[in-house]
Coordinates of C-alpha atoms in Angstrom, one line a residue:
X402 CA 20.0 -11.3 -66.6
X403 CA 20.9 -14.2 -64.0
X404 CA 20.5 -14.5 -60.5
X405 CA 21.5 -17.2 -58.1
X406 CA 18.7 -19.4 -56.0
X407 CA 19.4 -21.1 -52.5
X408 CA 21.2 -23.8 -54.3
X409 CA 23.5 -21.9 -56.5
X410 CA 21.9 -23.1 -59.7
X411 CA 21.2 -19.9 -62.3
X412 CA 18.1 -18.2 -62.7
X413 CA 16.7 -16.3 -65.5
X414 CA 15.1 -13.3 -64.4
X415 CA 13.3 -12.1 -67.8
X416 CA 16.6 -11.2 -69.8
X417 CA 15.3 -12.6 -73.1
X418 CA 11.1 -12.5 -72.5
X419 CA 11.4 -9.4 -71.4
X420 CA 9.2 -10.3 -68.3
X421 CA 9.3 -9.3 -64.6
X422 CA 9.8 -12.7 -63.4
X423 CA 11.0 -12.3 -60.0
X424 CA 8.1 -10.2 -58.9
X425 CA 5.7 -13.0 -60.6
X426 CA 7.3 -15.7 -58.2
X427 CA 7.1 -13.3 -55.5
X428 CA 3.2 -12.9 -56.2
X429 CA 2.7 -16.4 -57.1
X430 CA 4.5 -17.6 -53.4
X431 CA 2.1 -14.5 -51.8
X432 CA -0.7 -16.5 -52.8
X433 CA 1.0 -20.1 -51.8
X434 CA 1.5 -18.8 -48.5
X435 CA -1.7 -17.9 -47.8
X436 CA -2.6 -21.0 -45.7
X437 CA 0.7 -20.4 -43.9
X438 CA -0.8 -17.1 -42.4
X439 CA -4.4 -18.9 -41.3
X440 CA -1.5 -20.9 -39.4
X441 CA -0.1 -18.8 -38.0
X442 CA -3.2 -16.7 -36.7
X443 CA -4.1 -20.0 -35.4
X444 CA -0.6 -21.2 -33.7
X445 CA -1.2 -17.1 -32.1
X446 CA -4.6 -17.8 -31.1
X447 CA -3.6 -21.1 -28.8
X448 CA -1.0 -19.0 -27.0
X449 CA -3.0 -16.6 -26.4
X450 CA -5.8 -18.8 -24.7
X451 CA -3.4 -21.3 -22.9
X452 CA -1.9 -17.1 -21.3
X453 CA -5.7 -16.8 -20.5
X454 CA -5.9 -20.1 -18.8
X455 CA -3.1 -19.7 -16.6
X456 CA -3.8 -16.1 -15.5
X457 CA -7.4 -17.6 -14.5
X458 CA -5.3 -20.4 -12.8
X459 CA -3.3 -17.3 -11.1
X460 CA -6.7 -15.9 -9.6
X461 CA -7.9 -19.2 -8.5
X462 CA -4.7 -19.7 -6.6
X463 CA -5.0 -15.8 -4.9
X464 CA -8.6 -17.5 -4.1
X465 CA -6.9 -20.5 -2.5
X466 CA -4.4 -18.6 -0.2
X467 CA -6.7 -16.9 0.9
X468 CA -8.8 -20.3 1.9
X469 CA -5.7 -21.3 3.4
X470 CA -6.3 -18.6 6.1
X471 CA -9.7 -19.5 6.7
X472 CA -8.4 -22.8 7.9
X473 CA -6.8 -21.6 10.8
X474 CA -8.7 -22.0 14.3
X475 CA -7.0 -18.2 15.0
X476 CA -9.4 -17.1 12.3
X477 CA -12.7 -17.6 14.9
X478 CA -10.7 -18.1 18.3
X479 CA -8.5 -15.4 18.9
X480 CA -8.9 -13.1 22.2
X481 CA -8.9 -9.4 22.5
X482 CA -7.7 -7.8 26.1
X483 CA -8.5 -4.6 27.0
X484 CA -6.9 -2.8 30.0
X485 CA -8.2 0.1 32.0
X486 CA -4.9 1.4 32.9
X487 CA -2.4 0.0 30.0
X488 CA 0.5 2.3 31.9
X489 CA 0.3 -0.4 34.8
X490 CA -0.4 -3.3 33.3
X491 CA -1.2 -4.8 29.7
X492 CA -1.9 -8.6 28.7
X493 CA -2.2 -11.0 25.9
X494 CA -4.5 -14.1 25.6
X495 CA -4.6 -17.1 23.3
X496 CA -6.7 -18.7 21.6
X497 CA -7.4 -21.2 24.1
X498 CA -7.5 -18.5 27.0
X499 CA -10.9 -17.9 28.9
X500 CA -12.7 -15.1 28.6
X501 CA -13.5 -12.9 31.8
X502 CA -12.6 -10.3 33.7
X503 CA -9.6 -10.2 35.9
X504 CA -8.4 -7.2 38.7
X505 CA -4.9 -7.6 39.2
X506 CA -3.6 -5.0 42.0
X507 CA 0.4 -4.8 41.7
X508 CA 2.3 -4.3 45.1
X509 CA 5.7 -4.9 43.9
X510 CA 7.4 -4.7 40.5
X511 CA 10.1 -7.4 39.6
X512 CA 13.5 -6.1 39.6
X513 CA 17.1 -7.5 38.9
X514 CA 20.0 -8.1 41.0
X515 CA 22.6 -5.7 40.4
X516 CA 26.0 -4.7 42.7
X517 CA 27.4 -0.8 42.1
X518 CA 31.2 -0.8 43.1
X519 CA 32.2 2.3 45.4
X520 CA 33.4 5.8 44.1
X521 CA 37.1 6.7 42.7
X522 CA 37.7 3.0 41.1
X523 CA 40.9 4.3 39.0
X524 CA 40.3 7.6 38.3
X525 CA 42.0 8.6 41.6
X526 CA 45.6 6.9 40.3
X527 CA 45.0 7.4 37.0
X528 CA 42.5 10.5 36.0
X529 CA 42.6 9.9 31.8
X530 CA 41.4 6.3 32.8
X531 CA 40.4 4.7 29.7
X532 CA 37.9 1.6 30.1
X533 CA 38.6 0.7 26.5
X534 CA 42.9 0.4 26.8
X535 CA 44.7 -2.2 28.4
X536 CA 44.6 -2.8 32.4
X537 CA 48.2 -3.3 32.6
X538 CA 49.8 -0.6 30.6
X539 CA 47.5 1.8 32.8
X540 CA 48.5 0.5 35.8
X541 CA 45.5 -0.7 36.7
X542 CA 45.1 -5.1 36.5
X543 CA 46.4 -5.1 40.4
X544 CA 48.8 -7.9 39.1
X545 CA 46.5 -10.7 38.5
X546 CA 47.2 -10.7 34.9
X547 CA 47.2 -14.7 34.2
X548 CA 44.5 -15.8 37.1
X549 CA 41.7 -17.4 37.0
X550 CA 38.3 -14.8 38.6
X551 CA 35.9 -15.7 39.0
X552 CA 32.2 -15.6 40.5
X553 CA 28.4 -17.3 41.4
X554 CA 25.1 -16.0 39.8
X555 CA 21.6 -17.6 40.7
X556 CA 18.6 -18.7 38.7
X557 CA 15.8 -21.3 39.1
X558 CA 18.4 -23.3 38.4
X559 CA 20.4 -22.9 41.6
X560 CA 23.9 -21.2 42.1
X561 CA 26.0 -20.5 38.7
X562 CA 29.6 -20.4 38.7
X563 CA 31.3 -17.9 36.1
X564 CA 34.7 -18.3 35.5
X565 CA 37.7 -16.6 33.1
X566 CA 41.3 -15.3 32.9
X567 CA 42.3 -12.4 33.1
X568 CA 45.0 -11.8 30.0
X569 CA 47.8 -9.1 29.4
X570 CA 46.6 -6.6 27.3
X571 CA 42.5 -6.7 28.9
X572 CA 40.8 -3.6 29.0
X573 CA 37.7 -2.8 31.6
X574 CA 35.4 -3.3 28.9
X575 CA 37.1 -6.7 27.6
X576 CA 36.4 -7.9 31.6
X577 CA 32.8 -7.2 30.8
X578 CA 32.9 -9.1 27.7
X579 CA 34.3 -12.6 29.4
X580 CA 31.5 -11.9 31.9
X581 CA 29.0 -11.8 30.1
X582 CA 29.9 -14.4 27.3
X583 CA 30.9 -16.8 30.3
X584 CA 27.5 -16.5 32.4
X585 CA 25.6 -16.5 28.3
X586 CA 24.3 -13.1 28.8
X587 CA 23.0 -13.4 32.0
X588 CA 25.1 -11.3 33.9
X589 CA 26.5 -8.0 32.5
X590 CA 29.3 -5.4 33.4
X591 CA 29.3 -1.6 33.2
X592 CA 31.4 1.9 33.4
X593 CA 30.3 5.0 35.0
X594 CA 32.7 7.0 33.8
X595 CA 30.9 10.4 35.8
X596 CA 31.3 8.8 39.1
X597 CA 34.0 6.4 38.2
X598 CA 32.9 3.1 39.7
X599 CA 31.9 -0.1 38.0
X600 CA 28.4 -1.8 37.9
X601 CA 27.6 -5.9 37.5
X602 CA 24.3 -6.5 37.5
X603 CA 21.7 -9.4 36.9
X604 CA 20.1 -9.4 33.3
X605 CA 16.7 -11.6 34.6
X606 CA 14.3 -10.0 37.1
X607 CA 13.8 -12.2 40.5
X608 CA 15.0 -13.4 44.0
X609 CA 16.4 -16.9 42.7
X610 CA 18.6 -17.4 46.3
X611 CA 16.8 -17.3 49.9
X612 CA 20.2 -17.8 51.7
X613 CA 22.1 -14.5 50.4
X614 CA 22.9 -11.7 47.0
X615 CA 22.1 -13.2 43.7
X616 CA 25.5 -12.1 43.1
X617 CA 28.5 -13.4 44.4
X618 CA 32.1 -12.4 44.2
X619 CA 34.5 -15.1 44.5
X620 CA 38.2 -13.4 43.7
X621 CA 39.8 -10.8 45.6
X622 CA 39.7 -8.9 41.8
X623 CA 36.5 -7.8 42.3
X624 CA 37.7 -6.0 46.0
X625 CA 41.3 -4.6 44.6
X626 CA 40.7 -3.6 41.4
X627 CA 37.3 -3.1 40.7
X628 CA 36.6 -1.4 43.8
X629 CA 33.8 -3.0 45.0
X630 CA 34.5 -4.6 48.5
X631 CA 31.5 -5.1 50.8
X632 CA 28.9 -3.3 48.1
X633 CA 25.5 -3.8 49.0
X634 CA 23.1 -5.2 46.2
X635 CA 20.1 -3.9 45.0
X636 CA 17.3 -5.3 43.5
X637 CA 16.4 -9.1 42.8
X638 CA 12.9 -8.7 44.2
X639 CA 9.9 -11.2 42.8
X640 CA 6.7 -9.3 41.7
X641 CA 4.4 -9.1 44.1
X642 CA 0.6 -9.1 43.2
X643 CA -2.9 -9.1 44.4
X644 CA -5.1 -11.4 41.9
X645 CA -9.3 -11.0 43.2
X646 CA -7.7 -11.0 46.7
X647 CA -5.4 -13.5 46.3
X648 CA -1.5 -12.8 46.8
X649 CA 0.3 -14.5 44.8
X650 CA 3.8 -13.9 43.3
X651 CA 5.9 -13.7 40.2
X652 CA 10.0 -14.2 39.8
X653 CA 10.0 -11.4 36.7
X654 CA 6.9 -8.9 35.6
X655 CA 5.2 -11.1 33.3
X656 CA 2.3 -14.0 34.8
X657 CA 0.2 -16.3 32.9
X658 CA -2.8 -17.3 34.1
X659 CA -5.4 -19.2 32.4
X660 CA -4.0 -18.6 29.3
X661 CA -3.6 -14.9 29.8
X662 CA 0.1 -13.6 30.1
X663 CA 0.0 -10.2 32.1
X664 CA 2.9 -7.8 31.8
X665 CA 3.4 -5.7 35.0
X666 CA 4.5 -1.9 34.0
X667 CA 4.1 -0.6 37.8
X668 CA 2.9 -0.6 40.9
X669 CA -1.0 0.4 41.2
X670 CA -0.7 1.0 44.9
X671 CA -4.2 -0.6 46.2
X672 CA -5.7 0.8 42.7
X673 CA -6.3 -2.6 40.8
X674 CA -6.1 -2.6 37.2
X675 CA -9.1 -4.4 35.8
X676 CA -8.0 -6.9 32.3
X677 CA -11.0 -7.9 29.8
X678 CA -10.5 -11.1 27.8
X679 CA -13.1 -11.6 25.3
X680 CA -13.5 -12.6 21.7
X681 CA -11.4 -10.8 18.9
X682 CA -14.8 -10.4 16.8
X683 CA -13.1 -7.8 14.5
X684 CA -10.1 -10.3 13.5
X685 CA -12.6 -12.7 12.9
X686 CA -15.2 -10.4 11.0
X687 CA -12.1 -8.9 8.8
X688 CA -11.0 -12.8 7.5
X689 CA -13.8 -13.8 6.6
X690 CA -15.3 -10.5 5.0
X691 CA -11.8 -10.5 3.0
X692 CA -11.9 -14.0 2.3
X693 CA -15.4 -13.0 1.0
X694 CA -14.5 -10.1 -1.3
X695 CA -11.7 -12.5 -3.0
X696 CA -14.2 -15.0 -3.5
X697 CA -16.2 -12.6 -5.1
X698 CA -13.8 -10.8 -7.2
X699 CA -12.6 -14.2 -8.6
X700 CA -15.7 -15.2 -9.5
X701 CA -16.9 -11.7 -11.1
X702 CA -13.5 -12.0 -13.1
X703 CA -14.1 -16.2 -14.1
X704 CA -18.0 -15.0 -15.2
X705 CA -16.6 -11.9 -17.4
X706 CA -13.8 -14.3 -19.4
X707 CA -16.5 -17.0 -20.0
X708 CA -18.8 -14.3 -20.9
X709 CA -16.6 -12.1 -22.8
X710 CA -18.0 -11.6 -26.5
X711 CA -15.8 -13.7 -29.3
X712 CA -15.0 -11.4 -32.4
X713 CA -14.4 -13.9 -35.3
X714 CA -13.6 -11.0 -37.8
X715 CA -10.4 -10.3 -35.7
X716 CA -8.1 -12.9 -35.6
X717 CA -4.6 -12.7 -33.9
X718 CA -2.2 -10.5 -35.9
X719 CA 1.0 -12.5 -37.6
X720 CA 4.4 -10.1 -37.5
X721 CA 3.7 -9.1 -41.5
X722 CA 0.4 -7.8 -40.7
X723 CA 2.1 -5.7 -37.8
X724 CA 4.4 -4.5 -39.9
X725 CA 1.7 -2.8 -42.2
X726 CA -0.2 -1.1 -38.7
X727 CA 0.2 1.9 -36.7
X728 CA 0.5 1.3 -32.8
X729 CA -2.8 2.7 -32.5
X730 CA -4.3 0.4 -35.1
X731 CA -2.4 -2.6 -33.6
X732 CA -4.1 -1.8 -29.7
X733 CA -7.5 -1.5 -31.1
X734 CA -7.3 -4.8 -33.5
X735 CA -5.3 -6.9 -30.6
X736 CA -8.2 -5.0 -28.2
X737 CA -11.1 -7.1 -30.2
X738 CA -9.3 -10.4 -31.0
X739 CA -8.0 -11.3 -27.6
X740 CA -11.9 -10.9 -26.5
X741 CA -13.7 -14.2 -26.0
X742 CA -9.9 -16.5 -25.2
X743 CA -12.4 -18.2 -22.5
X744 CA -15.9 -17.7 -23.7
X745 CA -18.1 -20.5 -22.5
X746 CA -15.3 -22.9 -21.2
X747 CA -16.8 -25.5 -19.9
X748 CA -14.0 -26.4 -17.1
X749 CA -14.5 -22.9 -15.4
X750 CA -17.8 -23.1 -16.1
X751 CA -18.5 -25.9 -14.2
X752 CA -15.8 -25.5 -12.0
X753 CA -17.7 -22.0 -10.8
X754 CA -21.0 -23.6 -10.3
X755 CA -19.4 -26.2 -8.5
X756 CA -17.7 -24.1 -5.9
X757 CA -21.3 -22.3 -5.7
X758 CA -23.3 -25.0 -4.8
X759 CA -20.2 -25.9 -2.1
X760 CA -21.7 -22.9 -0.1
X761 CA -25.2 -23.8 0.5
X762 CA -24.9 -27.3 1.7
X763 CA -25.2 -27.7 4.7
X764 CA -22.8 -28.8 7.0
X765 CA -23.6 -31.1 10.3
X766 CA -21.6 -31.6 13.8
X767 CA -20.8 -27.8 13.8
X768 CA -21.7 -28.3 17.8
X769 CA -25.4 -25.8 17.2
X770 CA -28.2 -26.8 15.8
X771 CA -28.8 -23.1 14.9
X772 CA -25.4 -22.3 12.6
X773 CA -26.0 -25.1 9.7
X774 CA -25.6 -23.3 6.9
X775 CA -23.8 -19.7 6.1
X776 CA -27.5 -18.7 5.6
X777 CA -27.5 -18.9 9.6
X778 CA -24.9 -16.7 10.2
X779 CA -25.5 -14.3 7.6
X780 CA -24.2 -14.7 4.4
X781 CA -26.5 -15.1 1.2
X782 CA -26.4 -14.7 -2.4
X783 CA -26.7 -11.2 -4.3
X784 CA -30.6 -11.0 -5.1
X785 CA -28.9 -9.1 -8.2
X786 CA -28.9 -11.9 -11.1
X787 CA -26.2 -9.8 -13.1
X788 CA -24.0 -10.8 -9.9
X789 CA -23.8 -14.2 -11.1
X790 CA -23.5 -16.1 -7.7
X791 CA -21.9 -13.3 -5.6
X792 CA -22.1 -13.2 -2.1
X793 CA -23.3 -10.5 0.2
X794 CA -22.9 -10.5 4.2
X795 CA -25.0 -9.1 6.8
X796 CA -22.2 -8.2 9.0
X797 CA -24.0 -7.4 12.2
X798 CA -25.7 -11.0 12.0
X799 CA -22.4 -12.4 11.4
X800 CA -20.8 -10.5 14.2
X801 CA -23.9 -11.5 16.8
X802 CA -22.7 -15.3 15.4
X803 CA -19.3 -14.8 16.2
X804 CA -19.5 -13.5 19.8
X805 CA -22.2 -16.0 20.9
X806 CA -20.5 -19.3 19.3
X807 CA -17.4 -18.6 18.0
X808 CA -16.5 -22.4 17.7
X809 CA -19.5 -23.3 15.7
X810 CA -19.4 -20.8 13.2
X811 CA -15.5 -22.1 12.5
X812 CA -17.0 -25.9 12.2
X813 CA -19.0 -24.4 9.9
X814 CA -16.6 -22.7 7.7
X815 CA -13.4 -25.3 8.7
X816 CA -13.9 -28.7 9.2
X817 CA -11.3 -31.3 7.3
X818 CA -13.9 -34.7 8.0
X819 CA -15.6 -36.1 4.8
X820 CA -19.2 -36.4 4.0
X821 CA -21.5 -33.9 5.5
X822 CA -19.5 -32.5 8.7
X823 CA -16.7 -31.3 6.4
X824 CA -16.3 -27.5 6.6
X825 CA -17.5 -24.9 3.4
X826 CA -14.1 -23.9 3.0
X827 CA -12.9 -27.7 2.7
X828 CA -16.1 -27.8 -0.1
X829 CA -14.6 -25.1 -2.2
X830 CA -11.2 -25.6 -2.1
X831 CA -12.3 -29.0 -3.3
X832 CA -13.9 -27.4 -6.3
X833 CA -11.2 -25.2 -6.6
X834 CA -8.9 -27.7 -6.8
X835 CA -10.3 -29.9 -9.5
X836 CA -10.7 -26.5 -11.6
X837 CA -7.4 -25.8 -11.2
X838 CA -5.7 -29.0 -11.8
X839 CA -8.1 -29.0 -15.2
X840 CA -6.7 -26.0 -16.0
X841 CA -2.9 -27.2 -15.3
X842 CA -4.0 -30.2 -17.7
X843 CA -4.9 -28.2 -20.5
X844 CA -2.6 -25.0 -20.3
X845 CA 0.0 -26.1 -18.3
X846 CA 2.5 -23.9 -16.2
X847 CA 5.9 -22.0 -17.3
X848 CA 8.0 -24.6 -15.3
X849 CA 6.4 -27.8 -17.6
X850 CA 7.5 -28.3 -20.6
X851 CA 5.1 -28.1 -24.2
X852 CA 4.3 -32.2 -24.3
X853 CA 3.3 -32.4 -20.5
X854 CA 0.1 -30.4 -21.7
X855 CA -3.1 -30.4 -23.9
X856 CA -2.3 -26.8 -25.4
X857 CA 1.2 -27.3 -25.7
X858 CA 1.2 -30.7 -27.5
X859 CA -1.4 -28.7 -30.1
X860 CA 1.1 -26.2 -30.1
X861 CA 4.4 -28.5 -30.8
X862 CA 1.8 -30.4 -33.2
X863 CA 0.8 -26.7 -35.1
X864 CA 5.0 -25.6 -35.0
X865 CA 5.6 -29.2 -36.8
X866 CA 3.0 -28.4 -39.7
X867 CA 4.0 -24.6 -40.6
X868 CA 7.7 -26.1 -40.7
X869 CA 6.6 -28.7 -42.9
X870 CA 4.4 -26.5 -44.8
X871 CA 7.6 -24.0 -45.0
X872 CA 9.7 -26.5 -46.6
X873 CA 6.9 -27.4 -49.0
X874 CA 6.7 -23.7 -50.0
X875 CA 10.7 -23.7 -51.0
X876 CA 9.8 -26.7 -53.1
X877 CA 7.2 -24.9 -54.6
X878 CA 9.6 -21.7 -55.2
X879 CA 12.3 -23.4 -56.9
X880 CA 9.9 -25.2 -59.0
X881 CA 8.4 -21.8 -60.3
X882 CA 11.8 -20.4 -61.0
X883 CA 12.7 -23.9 -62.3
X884 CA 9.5 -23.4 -64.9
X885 CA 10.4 -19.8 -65.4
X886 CA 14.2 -20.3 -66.1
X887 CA 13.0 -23.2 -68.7
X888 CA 10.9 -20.9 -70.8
X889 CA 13.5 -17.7 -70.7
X890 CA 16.5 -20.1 -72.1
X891 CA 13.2 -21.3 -74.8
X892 CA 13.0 -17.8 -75.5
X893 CA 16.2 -17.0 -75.6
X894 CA 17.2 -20.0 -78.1
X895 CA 13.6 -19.0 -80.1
X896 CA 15.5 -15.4 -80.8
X897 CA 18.7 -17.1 -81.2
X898 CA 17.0 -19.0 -84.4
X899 CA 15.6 -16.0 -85.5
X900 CA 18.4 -13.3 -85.4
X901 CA 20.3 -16.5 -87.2
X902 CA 17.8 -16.5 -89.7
X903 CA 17.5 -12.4 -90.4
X904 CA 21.2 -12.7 -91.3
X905 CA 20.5 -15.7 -93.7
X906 CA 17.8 -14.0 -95.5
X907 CA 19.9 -10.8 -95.3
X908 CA 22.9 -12.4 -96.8
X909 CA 20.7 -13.6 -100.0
X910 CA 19.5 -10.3 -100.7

């Protein structure tokens, strides 16, 4: 019995010994290829660290955003307001606003300009009026299809002249269109179907023109078709406002004032409505306590992976051995042997210690001699040693911090300088940093490529070897069927001899 090999040369397969032999080679190579399995365990056990090393790197980076947001001044500065009637007036303060109290007493509300054309505009010729067909086939342009209407808003600006054409085919609501697009929104036209008169009216709150109506009608249009000859207008008042006895004024219903923009809702009729700027302690006190529990959970996760027991009897699991496994037996194996990827690395290691120690040094020109250190404000280390370094906060110390010196205790925690004025958050990230970029080094990231890394050169290096080792093994194979086919064709010409002989001897007798 012949079979054919890779290379099409014949193989005897035990036809005259009488032997097995294709299941000896397959033994034989089972045994040759026993290296090749260490090598791959190995090649599985580099991936698997260089995964652990980059979803580290993802925690550090979390860490990092959230240092980002530490480093804003909005963190520690920001201003609450509080209103004791919000229905009359509300207000908004920034950063930079003062804080105090202000009483605000609001005698007149801003209002806009707006003109409401007389009763009876075209339902009275025309009682299915339709503001959304054309002018002209209802009857309705007054002939001045073709000319140019037009007419005069004001702003802080001055006088604004609004001009367009009337075409064939307009409707009422394509009038409004051209007046609004022409004056960019500022003024606008309406329909009052109910009462059947037309409304143009001022989009901006204010008295913009001493002299006259903030609306002015320049084409007879607005008189013969429109229907609104003589109209009187409404509106365009300033706010009017009593600030700690002051009267003061405002062209629309919102006033900033020291930083503070106040929104006027209504008129409080000699009832003044009393604003409180102070400190947004609670914004502040919810950064940094988050930024606090992310330090800590990334720390409590970079202690467990350095920590994390290494099981030496359970090495990754090549694809044969998978094969041979139930699920169950695959999740409990794979459970143990991806254990200890990190244990006592020394990059996170000391990049952990490092960003520890960044916390207790303390930091100078913070503008207080008392707030030096995040001991001052509150924040120490767990006394529990299983903690590893965690942090703990006493928040009502912290809080106290935060209302009496807001500015200092961001120095403390933001401050981009070098040497001993820059900021603990500068100090960490710093650390952080370095770790990070140690890590990128060694495992890389899914956008580089294999050679632009430690692990993925080892990795390229370890592919190159099995592949080599591979082709040794095919050499090896062929050589055992090359030994194998020699002796069956020895055997075969052995009982070739013989079976000539029997019939020598046979012929004698």
């Amino acid at each position: 019995m012949v079979s054919n090999n890779m290379d099409n040369s014949m193989r005897m397969t035990g036809f005259a010994s009488g032997m097995d032999v294709e299941s000896m080679v397959n033994q034989l190579m089972e045994a040759e290829r026993q290296p090749l399995q260490k090598m791959e365990q190995d090649q599985k056990w580099v991936e698997l660290q260089r995964d652990a090393y980059r979803e580290a790197n993802t925690k550090l980076s979390e860490l990092d955003g959230e240092i980002s947001n530490m480093q804003q001044s909005s963190t520690y500065l920001s201003k609450s307001t509080e209103s004791s009637n919000e229905e009359a007036i509300t207000a908004t303060a920034g950063q930079d606003s003062e804080t105090g109290n202000y009483s605000i007493d609001v005698e007149q509300l801003a209002t806009a300009a707006i003109k409401a054309g007389d009763k009876g505009a075209f339902q009275n010729d025309n009682p299915d009026f339709d503001p959304l067909e054309s002018l002209n086939e209802q009857g309705a342009d007054g002939g001045y299809v073709g000319e140019e209407i037009s007419l005069t808003y004001h702003n802080e600006e001055g006088a604004q002249d609004v001009s367009f054409t009337l075409d064939e085919g307009d409707s009422l609501s394509d009038v409004f269109s051209k007046i609004s697009n022409q004056s960019d929104g500022n003024l606008r036209g309406m329909y009052d179907q109910n009462s059947d008169r037309v409304i143009i009216e001022r989009t901006e709150e204010g008295s913009f023109n001493e002299n006259g109506d903030e609306i002015e009608f320049n084409s007879s249009f607005f008189d013969d078709v429109l229907n609104m000859n003589g109209v009187a207008e409404e509106g365009g008042n300033e706010a009017r406002f009593n600030y700690n006895g002051i009267e003061m004024t405002s062209q629309n219903n919102n006033y900033e004032l020291n930083g503070v923009n106040f929104e006027f809702h209504a008129v409080t009729g000699g009832n003044p409505t009393n604003i409180t700027v102070g400190n947004d302690v609670d914004a502040a006190m919810e950064q940094i306590t988050g930024f606090i529990d992310k330090y800590n959970e990334t720390i409590d996760y970079m202690n467990g992976k350095t920590s994390e027991e290494k099981n030496r009897d359970y090495p990754p699991l090549t694809e044969r051995q998978t094969e041979e496994m139930s699920e169950r037996e695959i999740e409990l194996w794979q459970e143990k042997s991806q254990s200890g990827l990190l244990r006592s690395d020394s990059t996170i290691e000391m990049g952990v210690s490092s960003m520890r120690s960044s916390w207790y040094e303390s930091v100078e020109g913070t503008g207080n001699e008392d707030i030096k250190s995040v001991l001052d404000v509150g924040i120490t280390t767990s006394s529990n040693w299983r903690d590893n370094g965690k942090l703990e906060v006493d928040e009502a110390e912290l809080r106290q911090k935060l209302q009496e010196d807001p500015e200092a205790v961001m120095n403390l925690f933001h401050n981009s300088s070098e040497g001993e004025e820059r900021g603990i958050t500068q100090r960490v990230e710093d650390s952080l940093d370095s770790m990070m970029n140690q890590i990128t080094d060694r495992a890389g990231n899914e956008f580089q490529q294999p050679q632009q890394y430690t692990l993925g050169r080892e990795l390229v290096d370890m592919a190159e070897r099995m592949s080599n080792f591979e082709r040794r093994m095919q050499q090896t194979e062929q050589r055992y069927w090359d030994q194998f086919t020699r002796m069956e064709q020895a055997v075969q010409e052995m009982n070739s001899q013989s079976q000539q002989m029997q019939q020598q001897l046979g012929g004698m007798m």
